[in-house]
Every structure is written in structure tokens, then in C-alpha cells.
Amino acid sequence: MNKKLINLKNAGCAIDSALDRTLNDDEFLLTCINQALVDNNFNDLGDALKKEDFKAAFEYSHTLKGILANVGLTPLYDIIVQIVEPLRKNNTANLTVKYNALIVEKQKLSLLTK
């Protein structure tokens, strides 16, 4: 297994199941992870939350939830669920705090892929 993937696995990412989805292709999975980490939905979600456009915020966060699950970025997935599910119930409290935690964790995981 690629060293970067081992680092991500050690950081709590579900690399083994993500590798199953990519037919054990380390390089392809790493490419997918890198693309996920720079996905525009992160910025769009932040913008939507600032504008209090919670319908758009739900769409962006729901999209991220699927992407993050597929590539095994569990630490990010766990946080995005804390954004998606309250939005699904029209609960908008503390979303900015959760979003900021998401971005901090994204930066940490991004460093492991360099």
C-alpha cells in the first residue's frame, strides 16, 4: 500500500474499503482523494452558510457526504454528517462551528497526501 494511503489510514480513514471500490488501485484512489480534498463544494458550502442559504448548504454538504464516503475520508465524513443531518431537519444552529472543524480536518488530511 502507498505510504500516503497508510498515513491516511493511520489518521482514521477507511482506506481498505475505499481500495475495494477502486479495485485495489492505490494511485487511482490517491487521485480520487486528492480531487475530493479540493472539491468546490467545500467553498460553496462555506459561502452558502455565510449567506444563510440553507437549502444550497444542504445540497453542497449532501454531495460532499457521498464523495467523502466513497473515498474513505472518514474523519471528514463524520463531520459533514453533523452538518447534513441538522440541515435535513432545518436545524441551523452551530453549523459554522462544524464547518470550521471540517476545514481544519481537511487541511490536516491534505498534508498527509503531499
mmCIF file of N, CA and C in Angstrom:
data_model
loop_
_atom_site.group_PDB
_atom_site.id
_atom_site.type_symbol
_atom_site.label_atom_id
_atom_site.label_comp_id
_atom_site.label_asym_id
_atom_site.label_seq_id
_atom_site.Cartn_x
_atom_site.Cartn_y
_atom_site.Cartn_z
ATOM 1 N N MET A 1 0.855 -1.181 0.000
ATOM 2 C CA MET A 1 0.000 0.000 0.000
ATOM 3 C C MET A 1 0.899 1.242 0.000
ATOM 4 N N ASN A 2 0.497 2.221 -0.765
ATOM 5 C CA ASN A 2 1.177 3.507 -0.874
ATOM 6 C C ASN A 2 1.334 4.149 0.513
ATOM 7 N N LYS A 3 2.495 4.761 0.775
ATOM 8 C CA LYS A 3 2.774 5.378 2.077
ATOM 9 C C LYS A 3 1.746 6.457 2.427
ATOM 10 N N LYS A 4 1.322 7.231 1.461
ATOM 11 C CA LYS A 4 0.332 8.278 1.719
ATOM 12 C C LYS A 4 -0.985 7.655 2.170
ATOM 13 N N LEU A 5 -1.354 6.553 1.556
ATOM 14 C CA LEU A 5 -2.583 5.870 1.955
ATOM 15 C C LEU A 5 -2.446 5.277 3.355
ATOM 16 N N ILE A 6 -1.269 4.781 3.681
ATOM 17 C CA ILE A 6 -1.029 4.267 5.030
ATOM 18 C C ILE A 6 -1.181 5.402 6.053
ATOM 19 N N ASN A 7 -0.635 6.559 5.731
ATOM 20 C CA ASN A 7 -0.768 7.720 6.622
ATOM 21 C C ASN A 7 -2.237 8.098 6.812
ATOM 22 N N LEU A 8 -3.001 8.074 5.738
ATOM 23 C CA LEU A 8 -4.428 8.391 5.833
ATOM 24 C C LEU A 8 -5.154 7.331 6.657
ATOM 25 N N LYS A 9 -4.797 6.091 6.453
ATOM 26 C CA LYS A 9 -5.405 5.001 7.228
ATOM 27 C C LYS A 9 -5.112 5.191 8.712
ATOM 28 N N ASN A 10 -3.875 5.536 9.031
ATOM 29 C CA ASN A 10 -3.496 5.774 10.423
ATOM 30 C C ASN A 10 -4.209 6.983 11.023
ATOM 31 N N ALA A 11 -4.679 7.882 10.168
ATOM 32 C CA ALA A 11 -5.419 9.064 10.613
ATOM 33 C C ALA A 11 -6.920 8.787 10.727
ATOM 34 N N GLY A 12 -7.313 7.537 10.535
ATOM 35 C CA GLY A 12 -8.713 7.171 10.720
ATOM 36 C C GLY A 12 -9.525 7.054 9.450
ATOM 37 N N CYS A 13 -8.887 7.115 8.308
ATOM 38 C CA CYS A 13 -9.604 6.985 7.044
ATOM 39 C C CYS A 13 -9.853 5.511 6.719
ATOM 40 N N ALA A 14 -10.954 5.244 6.066
ATOM 41 C CA ALA A 14 -11.354 3.876 5.698
ATOM 42 C C ALA A 14 -10.734 3.505 4.353
ATOM 43 N N ILE A 15 -9.421 3.407 4.347
ATOM 44 C CA ILE A 15 -8.685 3.179 3.105
ATOM 45 C C ILE A 15 -8.944 1.781 2.544
ATOM 46 N N ASP A 16 -9.048 0.785 3.402
ATOM 47 C CA ASP A 16 -9.255 -0.584 2.912
ATOM 48 C C ASP A 16 -10.555 -0.696 2.109
ATOM 49 N N SER A 17 -11.640 -0.155 2.633
ATOM 50 C CA SER A 17 -12.907 -0.248 1.902
ATOM 51 C C SER A 17 -12.887 0.626 0.653
ATOM 52 N N ALA A 18 -12.190 1.763 0.717
ATOM 53 C CA ALA A 18 -12.072 2.614 -0.465
ATOM 54 C C ALA A 18 -11.249 1.910 -1.543
ATOM 55 N N LEU A 19 -10.212 1.191 -1.130
ATOM 56 C CA LEU A 19 -9.421 0.427 -2.097
ATOM 57 C C LEU A 19 -10.263 -0.661 -2.755
ATOM 58 N N ASP A 20 -11.149 -1.274 -1.996
ATOM 59 C CA ASP A 20 -12.054 -2.271 -2.583
ATOM 60 C C ASP A 20 -12.871 -1.649 -3.720
ATOM 61 N N ARG A 21 -13.316 -0.400 -3.511
ATOM 62 C CA ARG A 21 -14.123 0.268 -4.537
ATOM 63 C C ARG A 21 -13.304 0.663 -5.751
ATOM 64 N N THR A 22 -11.986 0.765 -5.592
ATOM 65 C CA THR A 22 -11.124 1.153 -6.717
ATOM 66 C C THR A 22 -10.300 -0.037 -7.223
ATOM 67 N N LEU A 23 -10.762 -1.231 -6.936
ATOM 68 C CA LEU A 23 -10.103 -2.465 -7.382
ATOM 69 C C LEU A 23 -8.630 -2.508 -6.961
ATOM 70 N N ASN A 24 -8.382 -2.043 -5.745
ATOM 71 C CA ASN A 24 -7.042 -2.036 -5.141
ATOM 72 C C ASN A 24 -6.006 -1.230 -5.934
ATOM 73 N N ASP A 25 -6.454 -0.217 -6.612
ATOM 74 C CA ASP A 25 -5.563 0.652 -7.375
ATOM 75 C C ASP A 25 -5.168 1.854 -6.501
ATOM 76 N N ASP A 26 -4.000 1.738 -5.851
ATOM 77 C CA ASP A 26 -3.518 2.781 -4.936
ATOM 78 C C ASP A 26 -3.490 4.159 -5.585
ATOM 79 N N GLU A 27 -2.902 4.225 -6.755
ATOM 80 C CA GLU A 27 -2.728 5.524 -7.413
ATOM 81 C C GLU A 27 -4.069 6.150 -7.797
ATOM 82 N N PHE A 28 -4.982 5.322 -8.275
ATOM 83 C CA PHE A 28 -6.300 5.844 -8.625
ATOM 84 C C PHE A 28 -7.014 6.362 -7.382
ATOM 85 N N LEU A 29 -6.947 5.606 -6.288
ATOM 86 C CA LEU A 29 -7.593 6.055 -5.048
ATOM 87 C C LEU A 29 -6.969 7.355 -4.575
ATOM 88 N N LEU A 30 -5.656 7.453 -4.615
ATOM 89 C CA LEU A 30 -4.998 8.678 -4.178
ATOM 90 C C LEU A 30 -5.402 9.864 -5.057
ATOM 91 N N THR A 31 -5.545 9.627 -6.344
ATOM 92 C CA THR A 31 -6.028 10.683 -7.248
ATOM 93 C C THR A 31 -7.444 11.115 -6.850
ATOM 94 N N CYS A 32 -8.289 10.145 -6.572
ATOM 95 C CA CYS A 32 -9.671 10.454 -6.162
ATOM 96 C C CYS A 32 -9.686 11.224 -4.842
ATOM 97 N N ILE A 33 -8.847 10.821 -3.907
ATOM 98 C CA ILE A 33 -8.776 11.510 -2.613
ATOM 99 C C ILE A 33 -8.314 12.947 -2.807
ATOM 100 N N ASN A 34 -7.279 13.136 -3.611
ATOM 101 C CA ASN A 34 -6.789 14.496 -3.857
ATOM 102 C C ASN A 34 -7.841 15.363 -4.526
ATOM 103 N N GLN A 35 -8.592 14.796 -5.445
ATOM 104 C CA GLN A 35 -9.671 15.548 -6.081
ATOM 105 C C GLN A 35 -10.761 15.877 -5.076
ATOM 106 N N ALA A 36 -11.072 14.941 -4.194
ATOM 107 C CA ALA A 36 -12.095 15.182 -3.176
ATOM 108 C C ALA A 36 -11.679 16.316 -2.245
ATOM 109 N N LEU A 37 -10.408 16.365 -1.910
ATOM 110 C CA LEU A 37 -9.926 17.367 -0.961
ATOM 111 C C LEU A 37 -9.924 18.787 -1.526
ATOM 112 N N VAL A 38 -9.993 18.920 -2.833
ATOM 113 C CA VAL A 38 -10.056 20.254 -3.445
ATOM 114 C C VAL A 38 -11.410 20.515 -4.106
ATOM 115 N N ASP A 39 -12.386 19.682 -3.792
ATOM 116 C CA ASP A 39 -13.712 19.817 -4.399
ATOM 117 C C ASP A 39 -14.312 21.188 -4.075
ATOM 118 N N ASN A 40 -14.908 21.812 -5.073
ATOM 119 C CA ASN A 40 -15.511 23.146 -4.913
ATOM 120 C C ASN A 40 -16.652 23.178 -3.912
ATOM 121 N N ASN A 41 -17.248 22.036 -3.634
ATOM 122 C CA ASN A 41 -18.366 22.015 -2.695
ATOM 123 C C ASN A 41 -17.961 22.465 -1.293
ATOM 124 N N PHE A 42 -16.691 22.315 -0.919
ATOM 125 C CA PHE A 42 -16.243 22.819 0.384
ATOM 126 C C PHE A 42 -16.411 24.336 0.449
ATOM 127 N N ASN A 43 -15.895 25.041 -0.562
ATOM 128 C CA ASN A 43 -16.018 26.503 -0.585
ATOM 129 C C ASN A 43 -17.464 26.934 -0.773
ATOM 130 N N ASP A 44 -18.177 26.237 -1.649
ATOM 131 C CA ASP A 44 -19.581 26.586 -1.887
ATOM 132 C C ASP A 44 -20.410 26.417 -0.612
ATOM 133 N N LEU A 45 -20.111 25.385 0.160
ATOM 134 C CA LEU A 45 -20.816 25.180 1.422
ATOM 135 C C LEU A 45 -20.545 26.337 2.377
ATOM 136 N N GLY A 46 -19.298 26.733 2.488
ATOM 137 C CA GLY A 46 -18.962 27.868 3.348
ATOM 138 C C GLY A 46 -19.669 29.143 2.927
ATOM 139 N N ASP A 47 -19.703 29.386 1.622
ATOM 140 C CA ASP A 47 -20.393 30.575 1.110
ATOM 141 C C ASP A 47 -21.888 30.517 1.400
ATOM 142 N N ALA A 48 -22.488 29.367 1.192
ATOM 143 C CA ALA A 48 -23.932 29.210 1.437
ATOM 144 C C ALA A 48 -24.255 29.417 2.915
ATOM 145 N N LEU A 49 -23.408 28.906 3.790
ATOM 146 C CA LEU A 49 -23.647 29.102 5.225
ATOM 147 C C LEU A 49 -23.530 30.576 5.598
ATOM 148 N N LYS A 50 -22.546 31.279 5.022
ATOM 149 C CA LYS A 50 -22.404 32.716 5.294
ATOM 150 C C LYS A 50 -23.638 33.487 4.843
ATOM 151 N N LYS A 51 -24.186 33.087 3.707
ATOM 152 C CA LYS A 51 -25.366 33.763 3.154
ATOM 153 C C LYS A 51 -26.666 33.271 3.784
ATOM 154 N N GLU A 52 -26.548 32.290 4.675
ATOM 155 C CA GLU A 52 -27.700 31.642 5.295
ATOM 156 C C GLU A 52 -28.649 31.057 4.248
ATOM 157 N N ASP A 53 -28.066 30.569 3.172
ATOM 158 C CA ASP A 53 -28.814 29.853 2.137
ATOM 159 C C ASP A 53 -28.745 28.369 2.500
ATOM 160 N N PHE A 54 -29.614 27.966 3.400
ATOM 161 C CA PHE A 54 -29.535 26.633 3.970
ATOM 162 C C PHE A 54 -29.977 25.538 3.015
ATOM 163 N N LYS A 55 -30.790 25.893 2.035
ATOM 164 C CA LYS A 55 -31.159 24.903 1.015
ATOM 165 C C LYS A 55 -29.919 24.537 0.190
ATOM 166 N N ALA A 56 -29.182 25.545 -0.249
ATOM 167 C CA ALA A 56 -27.957 25.298 -1.009
ATOM 168 C C ALA A 56 -26.920 24.605 -0.124
ATOM 169 N N ALA A 57 -26.828 25.018 1.137
ATOM 170 C CA ALA A 57 -25.870 24.395 2.060
ATOM 171 C C ALA A 57 -26.161 22.904 2.201
ATOM 172 N N PHE A 58 -27.435 22.552 2.255
ATOM 173 C CA PHE A 58 -27.788 21.138 2.336
ATOM 174 C C PHE A 58 -27.310 20.400 1.087
ATOM 175 N N GLU A 59 -27.538 20.970 -0.081
ATOM 176 C CA GLU A 59 -27.136 20.308 -1.330
ATOM 177 C C GLU A 59 -25.619 20.112 -1.387
ATOM 178 N N TYR A 60 -24.867 21.157 -1.046
ATOM 179 C CA TYR A 60 -23.406 21.047 -1.078
ATOM 180 C C TYR A 60 -22.904 20.018 -0.063
ATOM 181 N N SER A 61 -23.458 20.072 1.140
ATOM 182 C CA SER A 61 -22.996 19.148 2.176
ATOM 183 C C SER A 61 -23.407 17.711 1.865
ATOM 184 N N HIS A 62 -24.569 17.535 1.288
ATOM 185 C CA HIS A 62 -25.024 16.185 0.929
ATOM 186 C C HIS A 62 -24.132 15.598 -0.176
ATOM 187 N N THR A 63 -23.750 16.424 -1.117
ATOM 188 C CA THR A 63 -22.828 15.985 -2.169
ATOM 189 C C THR A 63 -21.490 15.583 -1.567
ATOM 190 N N LEU A 64 -20.975 16.409 -0.669
ATOM 191 C CA LEU A 64 -19.705 16.092 -0.013
ATOM 192 C C LEU A 64 -19.794 14.799 0.787
ATOM 193 N N LYS A 65 -20.917 14.588 1.422
ATOM 194 C CA LYS A 65 -21.100 13.369 2.210
ATOM 195 C C LYS A 65 -20.872 12.131 1.340
ATOM 196 N N GLY A 66 -21.437 12.118 0.153
ATOM 197 C CA GLY A 66 -21.253 10.989 -0.756
ATOM 198 C C GLY A 66 -19.824 10.850 -1.243
ATOM 199 N N ILE A 67 -19.223 11.967 -1.601
ATOM 200 C CA ILE A 67 -17.841 11.948 -2.090
ATOM 201 C C ILE A 67 -16.910 11.425 -1.006
ATOM 202 N N LEU A 68 -17.036 11.962 0.186
ATOM 203 C CA LEU A 68 -16.144 11.605 1.286
ATOM 204 C C LEU A 68 -16.309 10.152 1.702
ATOM 205 N N ALA A 69 -17.528 9.662 1.655
ATOM 206 C CA ALA A 69 -17.764 8.251 1.976
ATOM 207 C C ALA A 69 -17.099 7.351 0.943
ATOM 208 N N ASN A 70 -17.235 7.684 -0.317
ATOM 209 C CA ASN A 70 -16.683 6.845 -1.384
ATOM 210 C C ASN A 70 -15.169 6.741 -1.357
ATOM 211 N N VAL A 71 -14.493 7.822 -0.987
ATOM 212 C CA VAL A 71 -13.026 7.788 -0.977
ATOM 213 C C VAL A 71 -12.461 7.466 0.401
ATOM 214 N N GLY A 72 -13.323 7.192 1.361
ATOM 215 C CA GLY A 72 -12.881 6.724 2.666
ATOM 216 C C GLY A 72 -12.337 7.783 3.600
ATOM 217 N N LEU A 73 -12.662 9.042 3.365
ATOM 218 C CA LEU A 73 -12.176 10.114 4.238
ATOM 219 C C LEU A 73 -13.087 10.239 5.459
ATOM 220 N N THR A 74 -13.044 9.236 6.290
ATOM 221 C CA THR A 74 -13.944 9.096 7.435
ATOM 222 C C THR A 74 -13.915 10.283 8.393
ATOM 223 N N PRO A 75 -12.755 10.841 8.745
ATOM 224 C CA PRO A 75 -12.787 11.993 9.650
ATOM 225 C C PRO A 75 -13.595 13.167 9.080
ATOM 226 N N LEU A 76 -13.522 13.376 7.784
ATOM 227 C CA LEU A 76 -14.318 14.435 7.150
ATOM 228 C C LEU A 76 -15.778 14.020 7.041
ATOM 229 N N TYR A 77 -15.997 12.766 6.711
ATOM 230 C CA TYR A 77 -17.367 12.246 6.619
ATOM 231 C C TYR A 77 -18.091 12.420 7.956
ATOM 232 N N ASP A 78 -17.418 12.098 9.036
ATOM 233 C CA ASP A 78 -18.046 12.199 10.355
ATOM 234 C C ASP A 78 -18.470 13.631 10.666
ATOM 235 N N ILE A 79 -17.698 14.590 10.215
ATOM 236 C CA ILE A 79 -18.050 15.996 10.453
ATOM 237 C C ILE A 79 -19.158 16.437 9.503
ATOM 238 N N ILE A 80 -19.087 16.048 8.242
ATOM 239 C CA ILE A 80 -20.104 16.513 7.286
ATOM 240 C C ILE A 80 -21.480 15.968 7.645
ATOM 241 N N VAL A 81 -21.528 14.792 8.239
ATOM 242 C CA VAL A 81 -22.810 14.250 8.704
ATOM 243 C C VAL A 81 -23.418 15.175 9.761
ATOM 244 N N GLN A 82 -22.559 15.784 10.573
ATOM 245 C CA GLN A 82 -23.022 16.717 11.599
ATOM 246 C C GLN A 82 -23.535 18.030 11.011
ATOM 247 N N ILE A 83 -23.318 18.223 9.733
ATOM 248 C CA ILE A 83 -23.855 19.390 9.021
ATOM 249 C C ILE A 83 -25.094 18.982 8.231
ATOM 250 N N VAL A 84 -25.002 17.860 7.518
ATOM 251 C CA VAL A 84 -26.104 17.409 6.664
ATOM 252 C C VAL A 84 -27.363 17.117 7.468
ATOM 253 N N GLU A 85 -27.215 16.334 8.513
ATOM 254 C CA GLU A 85 -28.407 15.874 9.234
ATOM 255 C C GLU A 85 -29.176 17.004 9.925
ATOM 256 N N PRO A 86 -28.514 17.945 10.580
ATOM 257 C CA PRO A 86 -29.272 19.083 11.108
ATOM 258 C C PRO A 86 -29.953 19.897 9.997
ATOM 259 N N LEU A 87 -29.249 20.089 8.869
ATOM 260 C CA LEU A 87 -29.861 20.824 7.763
ATOM 261 C C LEU A 87 -31.094 20.090 7.233
ATOM 262 N N ARG A 88 -31.023 18.774 7.206
ATOM 263 C CA ARG A 88 -32.161 17.972 6.747
ATOM 264 C C ARG A 88 -33.395 18.250 7.616
ATOM 265 N N LYS A 89 -33.151 18.561 8.899
ATOM 266 C CA LYS A 89 -34.230 18.817 9.863
ATOM 267 C C LYS A 89 -34.464 20.309 10.091
ATOM 268 N N ASN A 90 -33.871 21.137 9.218
ATOM 269 C CA ASN A 90 -33.982 22.597 9.315
ATOM 270 C C ASN A 90 -33.440 23.149 10.624
ATOM 271 N N ASN A 91 -32.465 22.467 11.193
ATOM 272 C CA ASN A 91 -31.791 22.950 12.392
ATOM 273 C C ASN A 91 -30.486 23.599 11.935
ATOM 274 N N THR A 92 -30.373 24.902 12.116
ATOM 275 C CA THR A 92 -29.214 25.628 11.586
ATOM 276 C C THR A 92 -28.249 26.089 12.678
ATOM 277 N N ALA A 93 -28.416 25.615 13.886
ATOM 278 C CA ALA A 93 -27.550 26.037 14.993
ATOM 279 C C ALA A 93 -26.158 25.411 14.865
ATOM 280 N N ASN A 94 -25.145 26.194 15.147
ATOM 281 C CA ASN A 94 -23.740 25.750 15.225
ATOM 282 C C ASN A 94 -23.159 25.210 13.922
ATOM 283 N N LEU A 95 -23.756 25.489 12.805
ATOM 284 C CA LEU A 95 -23.237 24.956 11.545
ATOM 285 C C LEU A 95 -21.891 25.559 11.175
ATOM 286 N N THR A 96 -21.689 26.828 11.480
ATOM 287 C CA THR A 96 -20.424 27.472 11.152
ATOM 288 C C THR A 96 -19.281 26.849 11.954
ATOM 289 N N VAL A 97 -19.533 26.524 13.203
ATOM 290 C CA VAL A 97 -18.519 25.872 14.037
ATOM 291 C C VAL A 97 -18.158 24.518 13.431
ATOM 292 N N LYS A 98 -19.150 23.777 13.012
ATOM 293 C CA LYS A 98 -18.911 22.466 12.407
ATOM 294 C C LYS A 98 -18.200 22.605 11.067
ATOM 295 N N TYR A 99 -18.583 23.614 10.302
ATOM 296 C CA TYR A 99 -17.914 23.856 9.025
ATOM 297 C C TYR A 99 -16.437 24.177 9.245
ATOM 298 N N ASN A 100 -16.151 25.024 10.225
ATOM 299 C CA ASN A 100 -14.752 25.367 10.516
ATOM 300 C C ASN A 100 -13.960 24.131 10.927
ATOM 301 N N ALA A 101 -14.572 23.244 11.703
ATOM 302 C CA ALA A 101 -13.910 21.987 12.084
ATOM 303 C C ALA A 101 -13.647 21.129 10.849
ATOM 304 N N LEU A 102 -14.583 21.132 9.922
ATOM 305 C CA LEU A 102 -14.435 20.396 8.671
ATOM 306 C C LEU A 102 -13.220 20.889 7.896
ATOM 307 N N ILE A 103 -13.078 22.186 7.792
ATOM 308 C CA ILE A 103 -11.973 22.772 7.031
ATOM 309 C C ILE A 103 -10.631 22.492 7.714
ATOM 310 N N VAL A 104 -10.581 22.571 9.027
ATOM 311 C CA VAL A 104 -9.345 22.262 9.752
ATOM 312 C C VAL A 104 -8.949 20.806 9.511
ATOM 313 N N GLU A 105 -9.912 19.899 9.609
ATOM 314 C CA GLU A 105 -9.618 18.478 9.388
ATOM 315 C C GLU A 105 -9.218 18.225 7.936
ATOM 316 N N LYS A 106 -9.844 18.925 7.007
ATOM 317 C CA LYS A 106 -9.490 18.791 5.586
ATOM 318 C C LYS A 106 -8.033 19.200 5.363
ATOM 319 N N GLN A 107 -7.617 20.270 6.002
ATOM 320 C CA GLN A 107 -6.233 20.728 5.875
ATOM 321 C C GLN A 107 -5.262 19.691 6.446
ATOM 322 N N LYS A 108 -5.613 19.085 7.562
ATOM 323 C CA LYS A 108 -4.761 18.053 8.165
ATOM 324 C C LYS A 108 -4.604 16.869 7.231
ATOM 325 N N LEU A 109 -5.723 16.412 6.667
ATOM 326 C CA LEU A 109 -5.666 15.253 5.775
ATOM 327 C C LEU A 109 -4.943 15.603 4.473
ATOM 328 N N SER A 110 -5.112 16.823 4.013
ATOM 329 C CA SER A 110 -4.424 17.263 2.794
ATOM 330 C C SER A 110 -2.913 17.172 2.948
ATOM 331 N N LEU A 111 -2.416 17.495 4.109
ATOM 332 C CA LEU A 111 -0.976 17.424 4.355
ATOM 333 C C LEU A 111 -0.453 15.986 4.254
ATOM 334 N N LEU A 112 -1.301 15.020 4.585
ATOM 335 C CA LEU A 112 -0.884 13.621 4.516
ATOM 336 C C LEU A 112 -0.794 13.112 3.088
ATOM 337 N N THR A 113 -1.357 13.843 2.142
ATOM 338 C CA THR A 113 -1.326 13.389 0.744
ATOM 339 C C THR A 113 -0.223 14.061 -0.054
ATOM 340 N N LYS A 114 0.522 14.926 0.567
ATOM 341 C CA LYS A 114 1.606 15.660 -0.119
ATOM 342 C C LYS A 114 2.868 14.831 -0.165
#
